Coordinates of C-alpha atoms in Angstrom, one line a residue:
X1 CA 65.1 0.8 -37.5
X2 CA 66.7 0.8 -34.1
X3 CA 68.3 4.0 -32.9
X4 CA 70.7 3.9 -30.0
X5 CA 71.1 7.1 -28.0
X6 CA 73.0 8.2 -24.9
X7 CA 72.9 11.6 -23.3
X8 CA 70.3 12.8 -25.7
X9 CA 72.6 12.4 -28.7
X10 CA 72.3 9.8 -31.4
X11 CA 75.2 7.4 -31.2
X12 CA 74.6 4.7 -33.7
X13 CA 71.8 3.1 -35.7
X14 CA 70.9 -0.4 -36.7
X15 CA 68.7 -0.5 -39.8
X16 CA 66.9 -3.7 -40.5
X17 CA 65.1 -3.8 -43.8
X18 CA 62.7 -6.7 -44.5
X19 CA 61.1 -7.5 -47.8
X20 CA 59.2 -10.7 -48.3
X21 CA 61.4 -13.4 -46.7
X22 CA 64.6 -11.4 -46.9
X23 CA 66.1 -9.4 -44.1
X24 CA 69.1 -7.2 -44.4
X25 CA 70.8 -5.2 -41.6
X26 CA 73.1 -2.2 -41.9
X27 CA 75.1 -0.1 -39.5
X28 CA 76.0 -2.5 -36.8
X29 CA 79.3 -0.7 -36.2
X30 CA 77.8 2.8 -36.3
X31 CA 76.6 5.0 -39.1
X32 CA 77.9 3.8 -42.5
X33 CA 77.4 5.8 -45.7
X34 CA 74.1 4.2 -46.6
X35 CA 72.7 4.4 -43.1
X36 CA 73.7 8.1 -42.8
X37 CA 72.1 9.0 -46.1
X38 CA 68.9 7.1 -45.3
X39 CA 68.7 8.7 -41.8
X40 CA 69.3 12.1 -43.2
X41 CA 66.6 11.7 -45.9
X42 CA 64.0 10.4 -43.4
X43 CA 64.7 13.2 -40.9
X44 CA 64.5 15.9 -43.6
X45 CA 61.2 14.3 -44.8
X46 CA 59.8 14.3 -41.3
X47 CA 60.7 17.9 -40.7
X48 CA 59.2 19.0 -44.0
X49 CA 62.5 20.2 -45.5
X50 CA 62.1 18.1 -48.6
X51 CA 59.0 17.3 -50.7
X52 CA 57.1 14.2 -49.8
X53 CA 56.5 12.8 -53.3
X54 CA 55.2 9.5 -52.1
X55 CA 52.7 10.8 -49.5
X56 CA 54.5 9.0 -46.6
X57 CA 53.8 11.7 -44.0
X58 CA 50.4 12.4 -42.5
X59 CA 49.6 15.4 -40.4
X60 CA 47.9 14.3 -37.1
X61 CA 45.5 16.8 -35.5
X62 CA 44.8 16.9 -31.8
X63 CA 41.7 15.1 -30.6
X64 CA 38.8 17.2 -29.6
X65 CA 38.2 17.5 -25.8
X66 CA 35.0 16.0 -24.6

């Protein structure tokens, strides 16, 4: 996923999904319906607003100071 931002606001996204030998890209002209839905779901998952049923998120704890 490549996000393009200007002035701290997200302007457009280019989503590249690769599976085995196939590569598909979405959203070259900005957010389309599929790109917007995927971006929204991933953002809500990262923020803990929806349940992570697949255990995709991992909480990182600060390293101990030596």
